CSV table of C-alpha atoms and ligand atoms in Angstrom, one decimal:
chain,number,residue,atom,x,y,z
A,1,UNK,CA,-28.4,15.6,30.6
A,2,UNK,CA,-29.2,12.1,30.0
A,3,UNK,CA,-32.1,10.1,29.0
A,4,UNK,CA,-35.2,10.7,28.7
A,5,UNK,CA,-34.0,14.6,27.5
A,6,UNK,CA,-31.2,13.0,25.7
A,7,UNK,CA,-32.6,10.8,23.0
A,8,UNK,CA,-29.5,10.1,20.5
A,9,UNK,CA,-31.9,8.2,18.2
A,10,UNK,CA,-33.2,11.6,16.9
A,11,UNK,CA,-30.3,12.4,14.6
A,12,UNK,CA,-30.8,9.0,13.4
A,13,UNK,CA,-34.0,9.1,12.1
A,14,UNK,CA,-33.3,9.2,8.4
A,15,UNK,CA,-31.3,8.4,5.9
A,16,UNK,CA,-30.9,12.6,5.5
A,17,UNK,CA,-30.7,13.2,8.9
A,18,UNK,CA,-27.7,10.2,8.9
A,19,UNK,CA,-25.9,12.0,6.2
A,20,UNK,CA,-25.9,15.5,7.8
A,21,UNK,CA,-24.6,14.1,10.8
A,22,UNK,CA,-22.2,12.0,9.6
A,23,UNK,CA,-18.3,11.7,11.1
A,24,UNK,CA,-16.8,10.4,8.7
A,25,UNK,CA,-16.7,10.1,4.4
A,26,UNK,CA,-15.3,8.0,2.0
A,27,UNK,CA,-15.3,9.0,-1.2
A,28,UNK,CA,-13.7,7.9,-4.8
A,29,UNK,CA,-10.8,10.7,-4.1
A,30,UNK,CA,-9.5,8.4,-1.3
A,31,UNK,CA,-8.7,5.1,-2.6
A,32,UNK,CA,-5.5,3.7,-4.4
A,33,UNK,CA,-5.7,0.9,-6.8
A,34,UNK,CA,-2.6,-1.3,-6.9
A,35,UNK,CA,-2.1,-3.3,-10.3
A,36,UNK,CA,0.5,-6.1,-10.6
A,37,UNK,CA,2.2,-5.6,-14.0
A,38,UNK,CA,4.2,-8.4,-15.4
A,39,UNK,CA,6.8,-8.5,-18.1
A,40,UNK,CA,4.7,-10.5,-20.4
A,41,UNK,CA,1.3,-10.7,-22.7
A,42,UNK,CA,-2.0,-10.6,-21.5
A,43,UNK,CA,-3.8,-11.6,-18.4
A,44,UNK,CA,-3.2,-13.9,-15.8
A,45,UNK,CA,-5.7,-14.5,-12.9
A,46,UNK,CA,-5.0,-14.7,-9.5
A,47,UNK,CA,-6.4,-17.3,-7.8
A,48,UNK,CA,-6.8,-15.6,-4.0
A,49,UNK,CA,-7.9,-12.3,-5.5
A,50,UNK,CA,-11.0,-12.6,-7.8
A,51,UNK,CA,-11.4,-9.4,-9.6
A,52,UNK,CA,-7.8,-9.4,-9.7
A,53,UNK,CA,-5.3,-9.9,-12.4
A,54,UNK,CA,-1.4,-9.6,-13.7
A,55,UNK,CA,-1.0,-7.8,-16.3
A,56,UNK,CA,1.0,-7.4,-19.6
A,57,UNK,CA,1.7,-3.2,-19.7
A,58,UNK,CA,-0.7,-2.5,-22.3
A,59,UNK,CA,-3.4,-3.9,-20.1
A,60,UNK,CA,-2.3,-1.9,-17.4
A,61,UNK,CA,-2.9,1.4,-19.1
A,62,UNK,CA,-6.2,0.2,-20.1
A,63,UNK,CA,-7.0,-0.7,-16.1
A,64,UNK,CA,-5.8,3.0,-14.8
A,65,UNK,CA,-7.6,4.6,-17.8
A,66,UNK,CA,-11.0,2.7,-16.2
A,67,UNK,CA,-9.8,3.4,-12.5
A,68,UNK,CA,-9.5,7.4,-13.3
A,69,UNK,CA,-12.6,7.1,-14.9
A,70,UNK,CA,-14.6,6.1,-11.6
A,71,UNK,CA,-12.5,8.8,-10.3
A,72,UNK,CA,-9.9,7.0,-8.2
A,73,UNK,CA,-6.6,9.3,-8.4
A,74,UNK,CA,-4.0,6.8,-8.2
A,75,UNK,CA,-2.7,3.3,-9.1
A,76,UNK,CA,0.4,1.6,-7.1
A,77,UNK,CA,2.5,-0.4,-9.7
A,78,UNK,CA,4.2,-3.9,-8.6
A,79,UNK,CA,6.1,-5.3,-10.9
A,80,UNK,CA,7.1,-8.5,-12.4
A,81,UNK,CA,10.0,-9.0,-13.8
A,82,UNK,CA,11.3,-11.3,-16.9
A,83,UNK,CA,14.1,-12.9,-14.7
A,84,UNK,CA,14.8,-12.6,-11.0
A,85,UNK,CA,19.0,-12.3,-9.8
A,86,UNK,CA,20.5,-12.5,-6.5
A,87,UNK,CA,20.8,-8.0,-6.3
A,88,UNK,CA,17.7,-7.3,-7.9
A,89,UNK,CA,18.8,-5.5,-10.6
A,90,UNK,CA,15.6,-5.3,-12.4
A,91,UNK,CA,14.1,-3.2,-9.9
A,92,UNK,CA,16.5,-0.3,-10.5
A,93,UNK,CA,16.9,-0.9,-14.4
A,94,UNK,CA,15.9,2.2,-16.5
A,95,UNK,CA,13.7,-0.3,-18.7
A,96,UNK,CA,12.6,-2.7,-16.1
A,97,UNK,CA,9.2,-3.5,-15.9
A,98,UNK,CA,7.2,-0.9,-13.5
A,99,UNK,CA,9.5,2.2,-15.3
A,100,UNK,CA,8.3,1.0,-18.6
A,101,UNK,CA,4.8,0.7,-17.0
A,102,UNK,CA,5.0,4.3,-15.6
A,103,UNK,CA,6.4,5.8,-19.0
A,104,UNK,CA,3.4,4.3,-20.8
A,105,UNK,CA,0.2,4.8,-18.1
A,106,UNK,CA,1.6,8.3,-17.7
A,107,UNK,CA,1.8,9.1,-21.6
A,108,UNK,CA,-1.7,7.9,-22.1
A,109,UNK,CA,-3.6,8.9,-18.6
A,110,UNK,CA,-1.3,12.5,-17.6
A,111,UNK,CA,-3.8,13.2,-14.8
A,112,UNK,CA,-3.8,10.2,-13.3
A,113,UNK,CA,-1.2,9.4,-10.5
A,114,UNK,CA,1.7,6.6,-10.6
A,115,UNK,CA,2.7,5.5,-7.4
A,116,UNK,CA,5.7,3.3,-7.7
A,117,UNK,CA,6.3,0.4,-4.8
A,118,UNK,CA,9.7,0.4,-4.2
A,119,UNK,CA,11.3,-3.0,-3.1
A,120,UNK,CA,14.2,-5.7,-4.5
A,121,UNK,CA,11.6,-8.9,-3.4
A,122,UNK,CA,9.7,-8.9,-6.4
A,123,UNK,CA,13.1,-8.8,-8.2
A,124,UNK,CA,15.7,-10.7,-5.9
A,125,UNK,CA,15.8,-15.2,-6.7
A,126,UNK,CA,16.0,-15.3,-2.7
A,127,UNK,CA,12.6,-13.6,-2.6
A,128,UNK,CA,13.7,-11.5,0.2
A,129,UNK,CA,13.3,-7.2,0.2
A,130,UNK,CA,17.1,-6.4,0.3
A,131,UNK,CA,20.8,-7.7,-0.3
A,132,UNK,CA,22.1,-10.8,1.9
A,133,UNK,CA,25.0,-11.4,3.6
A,134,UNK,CA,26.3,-13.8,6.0
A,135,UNK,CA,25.9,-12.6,10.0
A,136,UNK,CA,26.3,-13.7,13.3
A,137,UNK,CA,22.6,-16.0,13.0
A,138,UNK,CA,23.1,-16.8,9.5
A,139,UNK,CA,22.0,-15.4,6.6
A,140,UNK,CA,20.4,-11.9,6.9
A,141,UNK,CA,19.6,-8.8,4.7
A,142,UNK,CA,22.3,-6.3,4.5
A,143,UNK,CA,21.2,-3.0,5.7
A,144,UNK,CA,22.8,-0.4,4.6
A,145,UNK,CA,23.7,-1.9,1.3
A,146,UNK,CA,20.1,-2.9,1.0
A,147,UNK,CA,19.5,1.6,1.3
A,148,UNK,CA,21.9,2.3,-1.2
A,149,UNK,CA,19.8,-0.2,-4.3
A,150,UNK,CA,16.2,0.8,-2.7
A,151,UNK,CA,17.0,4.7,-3.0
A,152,UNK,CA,18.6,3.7,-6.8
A,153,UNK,CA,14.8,2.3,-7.3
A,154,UNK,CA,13.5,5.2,-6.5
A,155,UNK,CA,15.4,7.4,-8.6
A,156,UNK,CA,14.9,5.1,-11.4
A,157,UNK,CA,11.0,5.1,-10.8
A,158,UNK,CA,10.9,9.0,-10.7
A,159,UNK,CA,12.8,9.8,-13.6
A,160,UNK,CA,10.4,7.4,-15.4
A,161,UNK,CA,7.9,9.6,-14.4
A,162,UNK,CA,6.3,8.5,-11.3
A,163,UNK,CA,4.6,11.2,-8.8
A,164,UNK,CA,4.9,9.6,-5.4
A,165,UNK,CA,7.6,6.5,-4.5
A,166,UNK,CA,6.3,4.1,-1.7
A,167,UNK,CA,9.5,2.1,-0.4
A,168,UNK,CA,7.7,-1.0,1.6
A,169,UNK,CA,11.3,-2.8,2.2
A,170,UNK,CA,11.6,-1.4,5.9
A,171,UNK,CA,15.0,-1.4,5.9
A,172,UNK,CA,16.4,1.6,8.5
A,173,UNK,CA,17.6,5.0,7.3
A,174,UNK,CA,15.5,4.5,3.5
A,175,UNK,CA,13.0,7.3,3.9
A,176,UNK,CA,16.3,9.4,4.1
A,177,UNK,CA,18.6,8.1,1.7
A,178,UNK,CA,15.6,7.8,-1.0
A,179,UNK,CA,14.7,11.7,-0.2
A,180,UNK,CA,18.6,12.6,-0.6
A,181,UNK,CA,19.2,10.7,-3.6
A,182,UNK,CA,16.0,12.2,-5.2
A,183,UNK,CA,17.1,15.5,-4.5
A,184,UNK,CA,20.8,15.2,-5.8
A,185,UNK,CA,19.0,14.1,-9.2
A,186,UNK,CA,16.7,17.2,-9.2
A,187,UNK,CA,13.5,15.1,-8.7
A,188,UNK,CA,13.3,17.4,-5.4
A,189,UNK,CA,9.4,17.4,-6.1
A,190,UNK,CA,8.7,13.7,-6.1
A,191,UNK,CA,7.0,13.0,-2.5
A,192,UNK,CA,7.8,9.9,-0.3
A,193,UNK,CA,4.8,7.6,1.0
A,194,UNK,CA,6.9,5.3,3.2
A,195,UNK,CA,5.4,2.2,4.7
A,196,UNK,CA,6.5,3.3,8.1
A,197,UNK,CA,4.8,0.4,10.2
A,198,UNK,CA,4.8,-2.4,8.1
A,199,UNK,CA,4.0,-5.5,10.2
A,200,UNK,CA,5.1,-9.3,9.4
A,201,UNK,CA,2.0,-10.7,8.6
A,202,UNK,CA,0.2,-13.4,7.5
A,203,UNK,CA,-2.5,-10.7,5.4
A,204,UNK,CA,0.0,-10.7,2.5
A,205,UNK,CA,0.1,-14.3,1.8
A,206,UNK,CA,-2.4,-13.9,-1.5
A,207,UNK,CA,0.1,-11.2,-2.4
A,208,UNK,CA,2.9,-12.9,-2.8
A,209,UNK,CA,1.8,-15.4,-4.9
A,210,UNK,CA,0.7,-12.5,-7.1
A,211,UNK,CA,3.8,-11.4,-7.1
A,212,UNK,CA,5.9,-14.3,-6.7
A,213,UNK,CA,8.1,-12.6,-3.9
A,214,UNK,CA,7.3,-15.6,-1.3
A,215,UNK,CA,11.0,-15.8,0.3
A,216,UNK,CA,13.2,-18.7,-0.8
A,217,UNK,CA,13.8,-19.6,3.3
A,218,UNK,CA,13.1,-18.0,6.4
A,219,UNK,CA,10.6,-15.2,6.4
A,220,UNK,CA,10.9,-11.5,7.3
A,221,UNK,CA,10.6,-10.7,10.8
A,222,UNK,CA,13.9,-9.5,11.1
A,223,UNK,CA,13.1,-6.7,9.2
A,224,UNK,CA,8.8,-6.2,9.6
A,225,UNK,CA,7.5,-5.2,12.4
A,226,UNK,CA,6.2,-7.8,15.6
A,227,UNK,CA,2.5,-7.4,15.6
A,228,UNK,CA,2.4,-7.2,18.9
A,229,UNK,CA,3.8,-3.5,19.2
A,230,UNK,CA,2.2,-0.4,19.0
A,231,UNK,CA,4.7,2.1,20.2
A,232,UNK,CA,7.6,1.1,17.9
A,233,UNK,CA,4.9,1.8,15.0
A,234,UNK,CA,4.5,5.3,16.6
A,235,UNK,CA,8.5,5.5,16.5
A,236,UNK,CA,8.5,4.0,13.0
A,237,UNK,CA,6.5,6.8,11.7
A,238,UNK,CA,8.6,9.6,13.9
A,239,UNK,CA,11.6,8.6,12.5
A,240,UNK,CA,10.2,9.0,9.0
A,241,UNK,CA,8.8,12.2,9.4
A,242,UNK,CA,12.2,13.2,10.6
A,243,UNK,CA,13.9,11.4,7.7
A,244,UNK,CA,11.9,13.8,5.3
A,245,UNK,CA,8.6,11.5,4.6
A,246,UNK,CA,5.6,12.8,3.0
A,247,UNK,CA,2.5,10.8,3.5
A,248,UNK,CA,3.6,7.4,6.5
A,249,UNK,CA,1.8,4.2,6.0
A,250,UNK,CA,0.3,1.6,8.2
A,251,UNK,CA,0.0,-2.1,6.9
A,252,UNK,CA,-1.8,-4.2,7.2
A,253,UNK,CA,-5.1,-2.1,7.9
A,254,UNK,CA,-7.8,-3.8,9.5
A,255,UNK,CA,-6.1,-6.0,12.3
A,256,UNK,CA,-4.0,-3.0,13.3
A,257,UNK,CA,-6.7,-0.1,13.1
A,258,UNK,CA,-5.5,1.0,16.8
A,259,UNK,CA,-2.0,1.7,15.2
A,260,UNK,CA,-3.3,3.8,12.5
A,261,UNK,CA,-5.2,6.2,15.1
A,262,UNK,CA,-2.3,6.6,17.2
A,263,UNK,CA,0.2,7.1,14.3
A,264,UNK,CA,-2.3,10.0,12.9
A,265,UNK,CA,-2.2,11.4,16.4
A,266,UNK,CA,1.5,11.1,17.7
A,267,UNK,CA,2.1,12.3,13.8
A,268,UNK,CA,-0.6,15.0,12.3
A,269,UNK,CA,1.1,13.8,9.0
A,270,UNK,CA,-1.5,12.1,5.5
A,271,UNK,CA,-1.5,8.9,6.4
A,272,UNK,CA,-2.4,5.8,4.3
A,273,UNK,CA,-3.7,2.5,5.6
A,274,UNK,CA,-3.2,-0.6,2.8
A,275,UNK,CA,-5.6,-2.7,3.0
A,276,UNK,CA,-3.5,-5.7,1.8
A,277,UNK,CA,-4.3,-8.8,-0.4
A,278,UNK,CA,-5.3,-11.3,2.6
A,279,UNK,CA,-8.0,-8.9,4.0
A,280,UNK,CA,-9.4,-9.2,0.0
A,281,UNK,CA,-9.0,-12.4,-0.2
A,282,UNK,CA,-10.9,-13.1,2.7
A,283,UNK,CA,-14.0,-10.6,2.3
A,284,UNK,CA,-13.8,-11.9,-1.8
A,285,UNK,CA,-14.4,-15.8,-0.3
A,286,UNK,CA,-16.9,-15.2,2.4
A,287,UNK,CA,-19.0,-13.1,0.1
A,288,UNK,CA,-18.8,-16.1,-2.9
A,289,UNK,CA,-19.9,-18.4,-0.3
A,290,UNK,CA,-22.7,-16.1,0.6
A,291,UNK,CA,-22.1,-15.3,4.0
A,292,UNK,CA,-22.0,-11.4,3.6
A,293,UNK,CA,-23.2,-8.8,1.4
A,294,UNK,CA,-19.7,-7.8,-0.7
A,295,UNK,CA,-21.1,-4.5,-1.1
A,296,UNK,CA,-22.0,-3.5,2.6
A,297,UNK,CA,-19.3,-5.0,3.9
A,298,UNK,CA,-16.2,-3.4,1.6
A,299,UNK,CA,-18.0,0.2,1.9
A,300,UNK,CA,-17.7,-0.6,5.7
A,301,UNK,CA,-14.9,-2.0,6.2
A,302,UNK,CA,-13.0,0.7,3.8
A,303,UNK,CA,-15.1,3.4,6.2
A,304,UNK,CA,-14.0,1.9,9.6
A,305,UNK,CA,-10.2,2.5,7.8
A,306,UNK,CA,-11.1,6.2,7.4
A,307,UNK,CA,-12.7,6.6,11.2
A,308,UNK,CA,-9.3,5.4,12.4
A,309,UNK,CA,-7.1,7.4,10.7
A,310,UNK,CA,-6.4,7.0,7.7
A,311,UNK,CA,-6.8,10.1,5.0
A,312,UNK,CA,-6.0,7.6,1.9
A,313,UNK,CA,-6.4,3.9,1.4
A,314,UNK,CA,-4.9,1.5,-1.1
A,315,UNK,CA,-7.6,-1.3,-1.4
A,316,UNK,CA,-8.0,-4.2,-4.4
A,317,UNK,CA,-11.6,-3.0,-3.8
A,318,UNK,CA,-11.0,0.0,-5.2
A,319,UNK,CA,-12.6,0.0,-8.6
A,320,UNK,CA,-15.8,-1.8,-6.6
A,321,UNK,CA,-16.1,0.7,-4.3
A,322,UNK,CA,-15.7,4.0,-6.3
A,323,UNK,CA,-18.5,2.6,-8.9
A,324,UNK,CA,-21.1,1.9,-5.6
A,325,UNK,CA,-20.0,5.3,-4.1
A,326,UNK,CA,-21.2,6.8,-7.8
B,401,PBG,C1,6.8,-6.0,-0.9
B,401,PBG,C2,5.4,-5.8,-0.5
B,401,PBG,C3,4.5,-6.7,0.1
B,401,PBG,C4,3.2,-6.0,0.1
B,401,PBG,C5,3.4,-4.8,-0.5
B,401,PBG,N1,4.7,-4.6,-0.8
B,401,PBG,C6,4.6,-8.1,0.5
B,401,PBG,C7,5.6,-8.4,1.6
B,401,PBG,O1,6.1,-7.5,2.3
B,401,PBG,O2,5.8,-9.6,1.8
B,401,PBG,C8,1.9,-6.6,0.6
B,401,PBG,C9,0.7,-6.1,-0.1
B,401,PBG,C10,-0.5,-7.0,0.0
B,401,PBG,O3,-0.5,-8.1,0.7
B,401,PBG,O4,-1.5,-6.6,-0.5
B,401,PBG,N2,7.7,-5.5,0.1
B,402,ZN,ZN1,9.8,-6.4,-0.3
């Protein structure tokens, strides 16, 4: 039957009727709040992000104590080192930055969770996720030596006491070597989010200044996905799941929402969608300027994430967004 018996305007009437009817939620319980923690005092603004800061450890407890208080479950830590060397070595060091960070938001906040990024860029002087060596069209990241330093992160990360590790480096055969080397270490409970179809993109510019992990030359392409493919995400995140994965990631969100439904159906896995640090920045701009309502626009935005697929989401809008969903 269609129109006139038809009439889909009836369930949307009012603003009860709406709810009852409604598809899809989103809800404090989803969202992940990443904080950038530096190895030094205080605070330190970042210029792309409003709203968004670096942060000395103590101020990072004090950030996930307010973000479990709005109810958000989990923070992602990124962390900034003191000094930077050519193998990253503060990203697997027992007192490097994000363990110490860990040890100290978990002592003070026990219920909330610590999701640990886990990547040498932040850490390397070249600025680039893994170890480089010389091949046949210059300088590239080594592979499988990259593996073996990314899964010694993770162990590192866990026995600090962090529930999930989230390996963004996208280097092949990680989800597997990081699951392996967790379980030879006993941390056998310690779930992997990998960021399965991670795309090189232009959306994590802000980010990188935040973190000062812009690469010394090139860029990473030869390790991020093309934008333009949709099938070798699907094949990202099967590989993934076979390599022992717990939750697969799609990243950037937004631009690449068609991904994320086709990765939740080819998978049936959780799946997270990060809504990175240039789709922030822009929203954060065009909302100072005054060309959209901040507040319609992130509960929209971060709901149009959901209807696609995505069961969490790691947003900077996090802390915005639970307090307006109160
Ligand atoms: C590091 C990493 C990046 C992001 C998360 N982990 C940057 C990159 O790959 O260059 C981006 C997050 C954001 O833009 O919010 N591997
Ligand atoms: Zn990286």
């Amino acid at each position: 039957m269609a129109f006139p018996e038809t009439r889909l305007r009836r369930l949307r009437q009012t603003a009860v009727l709406r709810d009852l009817v409604r598809e899809t939620t989103l809800a404090a319980s989803d969202l992940v709040l990443p904080l950038f923690v530096h190895a030094a005092p205080g605070r330190v603004p970042i210029a792309a992000m409003p709203g968004v800061d670096r942060v000395s450890i103590d101020h990072a407890v004090d950030d996930a104590g307010a973000a479990k208080d709005l109810g958000i479950p989990a923070v992602l830590l990124f962390g900034i080192p003191a000094g930077k060397d050519a193998e990253g070595t503060g990203a697997y060091d027992d007192e490097g930055v994000v363990q110490l960070a860990t040890r100290a938001i978990k002592a003070a906040h026990p219920d909330l969770l610590v999701m640990t990024d886990v990547c040498l860029c932040e850490y390397t002087d070249h600025g680039h996720c893994g170890l480089l060596r010389e091949g046949p069209h210059g300088l590239t990241v080594d592979n499988d030596a990259s593996v073996e330093l990314i899964a010694r992160t993770a162990v590192s990360q866990a026995r600090a006491g962090a529930d999930l590790v989230a390996p963004s480096d996208m280097m092949d055969g990680r989800v597997r070597a990081i699951r392996t080397a967790l379980d030879a270490d006993g941390l056998t409970d310690t779930p992997v989010v990998a960021y399965s179809a991670k795309f090189a993109s232009a959306y994590y510019g802000p980010f990188r200044d935040a973190a000062d992990s812009t690469p010394a030359f090139g860029d990473r392409r030869a390790y991020q996905m093309d934008p333009g493919n949709g099938d070798e995400a699907v094949r990202e995140a099967l590989l993934d799941v076979e390599e022992g994965a717990d939750v697969i990631m799609v990243k950037p969100a937004l631009p690449y929402l068609d991904v994320l439904r086709r990765v939740k159906d080819a998978t049936r896995m959780p799946v997270c969608a990060y809504n990175v640090s240039g789709e922030y920045a822009m929203v954060k701009a065009a909302a100072a300027a005054g060309h959209v309502d901040e507040r319609a626009i992130v509960l929209e935005t971060l709901t149009a994430i959901r209807r696609a697929g995505a069961d969490i989401v790691i947003t900077y809008h996090a802390k915005d967004a639970a307090a307006w969903l109160q």
